[in-house]
Each structure stands twice: as C-alpha cells, then as structure tokens.
mmCIF file of C-alpha atoms in Angstrom:
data_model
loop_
_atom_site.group_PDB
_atom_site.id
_atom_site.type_symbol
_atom_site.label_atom_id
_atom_site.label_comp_id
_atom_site.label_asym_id
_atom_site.label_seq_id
_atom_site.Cartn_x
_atom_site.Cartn_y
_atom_site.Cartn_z
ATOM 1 C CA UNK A 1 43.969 -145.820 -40.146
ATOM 2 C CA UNK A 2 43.979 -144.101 -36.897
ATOM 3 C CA UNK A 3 42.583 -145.667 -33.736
ATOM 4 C CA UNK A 4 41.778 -143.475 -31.067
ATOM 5 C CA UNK A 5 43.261 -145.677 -28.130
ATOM 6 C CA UNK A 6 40.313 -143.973 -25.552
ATOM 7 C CA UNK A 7 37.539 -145.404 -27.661
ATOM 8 C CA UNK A 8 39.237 -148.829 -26.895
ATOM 9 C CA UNK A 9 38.758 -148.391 -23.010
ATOM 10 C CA UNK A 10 35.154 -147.777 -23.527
ATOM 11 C CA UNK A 11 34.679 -149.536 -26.717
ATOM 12 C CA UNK A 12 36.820 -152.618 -26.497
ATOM 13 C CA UNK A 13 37.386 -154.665 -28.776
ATOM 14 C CA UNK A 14 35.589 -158.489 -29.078
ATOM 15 C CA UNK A 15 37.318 -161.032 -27.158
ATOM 16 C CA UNK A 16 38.765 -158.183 -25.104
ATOM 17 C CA UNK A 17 38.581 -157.352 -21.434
ATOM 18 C CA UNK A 18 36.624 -154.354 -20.391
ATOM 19 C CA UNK A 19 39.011 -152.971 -17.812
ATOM 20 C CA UNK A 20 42.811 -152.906 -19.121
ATOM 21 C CA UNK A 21 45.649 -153.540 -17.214
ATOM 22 C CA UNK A 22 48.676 -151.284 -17.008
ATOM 23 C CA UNK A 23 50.253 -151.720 -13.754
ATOM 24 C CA UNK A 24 52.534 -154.606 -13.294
ATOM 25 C CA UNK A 25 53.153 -156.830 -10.244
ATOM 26 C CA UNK A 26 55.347 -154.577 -7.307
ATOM 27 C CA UNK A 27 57.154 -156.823 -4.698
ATOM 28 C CA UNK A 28 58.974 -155.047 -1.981
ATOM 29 C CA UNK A 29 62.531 -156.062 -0.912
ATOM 30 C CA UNK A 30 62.976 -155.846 2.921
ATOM 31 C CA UNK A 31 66.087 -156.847 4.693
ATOM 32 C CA UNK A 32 69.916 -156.650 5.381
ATOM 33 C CA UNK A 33 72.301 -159.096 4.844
ATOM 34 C CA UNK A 34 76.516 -158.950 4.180
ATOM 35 C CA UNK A 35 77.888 -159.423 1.525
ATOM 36 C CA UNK A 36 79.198 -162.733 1.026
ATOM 37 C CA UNK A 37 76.755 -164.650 2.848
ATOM 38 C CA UNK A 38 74.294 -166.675 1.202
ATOM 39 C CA UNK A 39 71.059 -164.426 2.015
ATOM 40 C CA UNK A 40 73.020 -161.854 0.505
ATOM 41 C CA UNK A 41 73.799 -163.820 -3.242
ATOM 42 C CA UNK A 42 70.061 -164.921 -2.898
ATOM 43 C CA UNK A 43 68.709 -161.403 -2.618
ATOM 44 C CA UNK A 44 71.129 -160.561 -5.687
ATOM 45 C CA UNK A 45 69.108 -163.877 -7.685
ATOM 46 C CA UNK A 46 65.814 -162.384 -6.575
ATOM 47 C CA UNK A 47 66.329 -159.225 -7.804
ATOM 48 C CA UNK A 48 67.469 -160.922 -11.407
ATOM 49 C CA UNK A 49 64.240 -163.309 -11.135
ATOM 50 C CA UNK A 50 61.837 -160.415 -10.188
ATOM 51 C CA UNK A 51 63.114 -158.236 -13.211
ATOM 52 C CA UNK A 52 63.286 -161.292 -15.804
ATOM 53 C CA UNK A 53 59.253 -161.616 -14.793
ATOM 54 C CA UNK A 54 58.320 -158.452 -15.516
ATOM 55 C CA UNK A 55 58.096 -157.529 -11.870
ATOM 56 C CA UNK A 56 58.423 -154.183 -10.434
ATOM 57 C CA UNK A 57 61.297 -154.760 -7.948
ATOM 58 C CA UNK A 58 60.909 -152.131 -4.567
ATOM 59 C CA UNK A 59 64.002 -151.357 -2.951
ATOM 60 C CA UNK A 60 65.180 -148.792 -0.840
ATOM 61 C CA UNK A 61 68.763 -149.765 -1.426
ATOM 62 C CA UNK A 62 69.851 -148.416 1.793
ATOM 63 C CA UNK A 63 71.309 -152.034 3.232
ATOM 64 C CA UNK A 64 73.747 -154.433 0.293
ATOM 65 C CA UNK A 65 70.923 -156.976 0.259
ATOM 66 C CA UNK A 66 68.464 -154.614 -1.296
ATOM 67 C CA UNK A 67 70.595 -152.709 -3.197
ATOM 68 C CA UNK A 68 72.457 -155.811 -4.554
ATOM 69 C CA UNK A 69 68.847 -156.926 -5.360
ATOM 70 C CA UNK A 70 68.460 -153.525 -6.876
ATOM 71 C CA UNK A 71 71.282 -153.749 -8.822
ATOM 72 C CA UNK A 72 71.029 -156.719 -10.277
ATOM 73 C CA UNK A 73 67.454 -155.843 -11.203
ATOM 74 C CA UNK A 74 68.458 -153.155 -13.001
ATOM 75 C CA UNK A 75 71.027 -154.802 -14.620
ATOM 76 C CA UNK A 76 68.915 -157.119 -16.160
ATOM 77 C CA UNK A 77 66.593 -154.315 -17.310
ATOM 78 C CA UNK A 78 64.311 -154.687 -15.057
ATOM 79 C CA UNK A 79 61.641 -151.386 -12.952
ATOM 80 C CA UNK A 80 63.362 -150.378 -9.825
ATOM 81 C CA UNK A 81 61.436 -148.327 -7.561
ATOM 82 C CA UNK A 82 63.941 -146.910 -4.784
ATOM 83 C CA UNK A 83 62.447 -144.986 -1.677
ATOM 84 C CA UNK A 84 64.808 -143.234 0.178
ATOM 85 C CA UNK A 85 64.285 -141.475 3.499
ATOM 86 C CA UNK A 86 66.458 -138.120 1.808
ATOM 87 C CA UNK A 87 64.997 -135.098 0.688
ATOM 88 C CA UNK A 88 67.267 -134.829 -2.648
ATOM 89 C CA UNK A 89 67.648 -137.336 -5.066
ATOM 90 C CA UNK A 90 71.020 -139.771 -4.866
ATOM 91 C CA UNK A 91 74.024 -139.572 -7.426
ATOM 92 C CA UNK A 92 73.486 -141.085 -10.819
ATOM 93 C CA UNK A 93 75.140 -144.360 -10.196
ATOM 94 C CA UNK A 94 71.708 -145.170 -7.730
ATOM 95 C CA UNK A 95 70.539 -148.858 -8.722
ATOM 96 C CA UNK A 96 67.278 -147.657 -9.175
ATOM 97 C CA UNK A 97 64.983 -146.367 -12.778
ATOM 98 C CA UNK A 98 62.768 -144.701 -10.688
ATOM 99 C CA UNK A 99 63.769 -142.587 -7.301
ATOM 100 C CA UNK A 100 61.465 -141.165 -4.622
ATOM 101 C CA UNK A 101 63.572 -139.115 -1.813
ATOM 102 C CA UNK A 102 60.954 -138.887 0.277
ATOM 103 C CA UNK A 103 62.756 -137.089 3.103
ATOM 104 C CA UNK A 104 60.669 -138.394 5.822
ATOM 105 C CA UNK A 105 63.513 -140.759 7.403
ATOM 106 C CA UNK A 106 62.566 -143.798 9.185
ATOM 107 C CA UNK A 107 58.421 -142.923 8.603
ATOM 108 C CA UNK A 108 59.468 -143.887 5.020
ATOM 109 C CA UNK A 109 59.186 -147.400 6.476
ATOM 110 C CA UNK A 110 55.348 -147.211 5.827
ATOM 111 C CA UNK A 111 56.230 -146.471 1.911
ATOM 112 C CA UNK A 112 58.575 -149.560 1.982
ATOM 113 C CA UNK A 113 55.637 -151.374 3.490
ATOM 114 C CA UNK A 114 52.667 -150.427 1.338
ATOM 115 C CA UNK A 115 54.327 -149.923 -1.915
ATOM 116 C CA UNK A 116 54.917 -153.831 -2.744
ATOM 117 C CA UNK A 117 51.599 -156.191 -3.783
ATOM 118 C CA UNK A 118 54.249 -158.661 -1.099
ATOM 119 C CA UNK A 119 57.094 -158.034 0.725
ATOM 120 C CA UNK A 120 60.496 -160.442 -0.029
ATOM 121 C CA UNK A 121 62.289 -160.152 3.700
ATOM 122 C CA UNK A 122 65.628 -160.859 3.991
ATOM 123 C CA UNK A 123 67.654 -161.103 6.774
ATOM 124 C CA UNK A 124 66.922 -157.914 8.589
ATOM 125 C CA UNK A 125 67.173 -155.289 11.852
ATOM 126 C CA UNK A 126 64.846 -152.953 13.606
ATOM 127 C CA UNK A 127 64.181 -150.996 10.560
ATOM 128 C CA UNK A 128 63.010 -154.386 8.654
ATOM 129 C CA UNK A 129 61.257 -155.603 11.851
ATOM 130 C CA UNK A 130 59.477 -151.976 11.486
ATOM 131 C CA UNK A 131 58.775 -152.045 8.297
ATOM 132 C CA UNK A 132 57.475 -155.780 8.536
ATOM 133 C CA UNK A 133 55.171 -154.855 11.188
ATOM 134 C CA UNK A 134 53.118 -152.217 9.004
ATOM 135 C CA UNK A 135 53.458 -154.135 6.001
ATOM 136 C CA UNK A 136 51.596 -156.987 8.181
ATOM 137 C CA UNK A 137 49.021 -153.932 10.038
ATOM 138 C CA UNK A 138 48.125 -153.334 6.058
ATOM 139 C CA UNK A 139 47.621 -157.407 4.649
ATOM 140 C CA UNK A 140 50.699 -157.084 2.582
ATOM 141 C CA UNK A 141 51.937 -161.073 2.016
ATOM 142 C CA UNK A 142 55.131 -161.818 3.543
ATOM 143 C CA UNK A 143 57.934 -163.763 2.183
ATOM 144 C CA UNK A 144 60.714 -164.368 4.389
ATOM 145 C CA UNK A 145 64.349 -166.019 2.684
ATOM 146 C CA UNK A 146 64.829 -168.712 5.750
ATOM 147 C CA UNK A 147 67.998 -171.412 5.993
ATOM 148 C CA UNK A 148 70.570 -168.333 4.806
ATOM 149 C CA UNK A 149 70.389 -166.770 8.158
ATOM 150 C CA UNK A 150 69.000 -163.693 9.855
ATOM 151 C CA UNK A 151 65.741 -162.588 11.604
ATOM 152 C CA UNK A 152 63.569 -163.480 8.255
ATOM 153 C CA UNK A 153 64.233 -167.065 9.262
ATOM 154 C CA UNK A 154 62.025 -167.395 12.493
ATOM 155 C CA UNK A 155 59.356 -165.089 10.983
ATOM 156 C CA UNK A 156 56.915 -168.137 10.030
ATOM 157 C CA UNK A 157 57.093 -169.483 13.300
ATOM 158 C CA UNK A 158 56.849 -165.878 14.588
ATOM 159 C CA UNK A 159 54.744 -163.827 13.078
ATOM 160 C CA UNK A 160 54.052 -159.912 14.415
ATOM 161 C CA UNK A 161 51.156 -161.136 15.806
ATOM 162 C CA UNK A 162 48.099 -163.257 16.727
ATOM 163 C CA UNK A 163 46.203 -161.855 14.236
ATOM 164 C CA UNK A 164 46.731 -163.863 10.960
ATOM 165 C CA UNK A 165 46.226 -160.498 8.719
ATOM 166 C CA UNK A 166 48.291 -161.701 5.814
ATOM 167 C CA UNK A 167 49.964 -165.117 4.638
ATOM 168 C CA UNK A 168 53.276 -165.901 5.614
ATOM 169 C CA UNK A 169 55.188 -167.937 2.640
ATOM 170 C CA UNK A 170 58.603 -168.936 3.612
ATOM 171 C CA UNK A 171 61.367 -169.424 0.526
ATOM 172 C CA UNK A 172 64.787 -170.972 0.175
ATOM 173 C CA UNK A 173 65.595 -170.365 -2.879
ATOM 174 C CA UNK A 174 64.226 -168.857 -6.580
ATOM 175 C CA UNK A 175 62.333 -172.005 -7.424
ATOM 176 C CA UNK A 176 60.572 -171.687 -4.130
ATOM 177 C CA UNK A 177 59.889 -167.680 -4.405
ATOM 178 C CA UNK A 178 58.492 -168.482 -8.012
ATOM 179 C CA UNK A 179 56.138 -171.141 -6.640
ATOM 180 C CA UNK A 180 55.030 -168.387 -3.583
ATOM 181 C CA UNK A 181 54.727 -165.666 -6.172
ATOM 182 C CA UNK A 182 52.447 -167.946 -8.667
ATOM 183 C CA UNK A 183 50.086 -169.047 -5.443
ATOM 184 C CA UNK A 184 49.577 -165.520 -4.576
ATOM 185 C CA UNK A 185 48.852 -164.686 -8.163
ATOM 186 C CA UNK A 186 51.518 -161.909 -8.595
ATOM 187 C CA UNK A 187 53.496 -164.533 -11.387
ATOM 188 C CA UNK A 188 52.073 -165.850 -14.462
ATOM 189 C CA UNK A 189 52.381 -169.145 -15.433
#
C-alpha cells in the first residue's frame, strides 16, 4: 500500500496534529575563548549536549570556542550550521554538515544573530558584543556561560540595554544550559 505523504498534511491522520513539524530546535554559539581554559572545554560539552538533543548547533567556527563546539557536535553526529563571512566554501576538514560562505564579512554578524531560536555566548570580543547586540534588537534569548571567564560573564548584570527585549538565562555548566533550554521550550523533557 502506497500512502501519498501530501494527503497526510491535509488529511492527517486521528490522534495526529494538523500542522507537522520538520524543523528542529537551532541554538547559536557566540563567543571566543582559548583553548585550555574552562569556557573553552565547556563550549566543547555544549556542542556534544546540543547534538546528543537533537539540536541544530550554529557556529561560525571562526574563534576555538565555536569551532571546538562545532567539532565536537559533529563528532557526535550532530547538524552543524557554519556561517562564514567568505565568499567560497572552506576545505573539507570544516567542522560543519552544512556551510554558508556568505561573503558579507562582519555584516554576517546579523546571520549569526538571527539564525539560532537562542544564542549560547561564550566568552567573547567586539564581534560577539556585535553580534549579541542584534541578536538582542531581534528577541533572540540569551545564554551567557558565566564563572569560566570572559565578557559573557557580566552580561546578566549588563544587558545591551534598558529595554528587556529578550530573557537573559545565565549557565555554568550542561546541567544548567539543559534546565535554560527546557524553560524556554527549545528541549524536550
């Protein structure tokens, strides 16, 4: 028996939902950090957890926070997403399943910003202060890595501005990012 798999979006079936649901969850991963410090092995574990949830991890690999968060998303077979400010796409050894050169350099901040249901910050520098900014201009949720170090850490108590556009959820470690991920409904369970 054939089923005809359009029927099924306008037809469902009993005790099925009318409007399916293909996309999963897409967090962002914002932030620099060296390797060997402890933001830096916690952006690695993120990447792991995101993949291992079925997440969509974001990454423009460009600092060894988010690509070690890249890589280790990948490496657990997890979506990688990688925007890069090039015009042509990166040797084969990228951490990444998916790659958009985008070759719009630093305006490839806004990407970063808008592509993730939340943005993970870690650490960071003017280009994650940047893309922070727009991803807090658009309502993306923020969730800054504090205790390991870096600018991420005085971003609750700082935020870009008076405004209160998005929620601010501070982590410390994967326990705490699952239980920020779960409140804003981007983790099942």
């Amino acid at each position: 028996m054939l089923i005809d798999f359009a029927s099924l979006l306008l037809f469902p079936l009993p005790g099925r939902c009318m409007t399916p649901s293909f996309r999963k969850p897409q967090i962002a991963i914002l932030g620099s950090a060296d390797p060997g410090s402890p933001a830096f092995d916690l952006a690695a574990q993120a990447g792991r957890f995101l993949a291992e949830s079925g997440i969509t991890l974001v990454s423009g690999c460009g600092s060894p926070a988010t690509r070690v968060a890249a890589e280790h998303a990948v490496a657990a077979g997890g979506t990688v997403l990688s925007v890069i400010p090039e015009g042509s796409m990166p040797a084969a050894d990228w951490p990444a399943t998916v790659v958009v050169p985008c070759g719009m350099g630093d305006a490839r901040n806004l990407i970063m910003a808008l592509a993730g249901d939340a943005c993970i910050v870690i650490g960071g520098r003017a280009g994650t202060i940047s893309e922070v900014c727009l991803a807090w201009l658009h309502k993306r949720p923020l969730l800054p890595l504090v205790g390991a170090g870096g600018w991420s850490d005085g971003l609750p108590g700082n935020p870009p501005d008076e405004r209160g556009n998005s929620p601010i959820l501070p982590w410390h470690d994967i326990a705490e990012l699952r239980a920020q991920l779960r409140h804003l409904q981007l983790l099942a369970g």
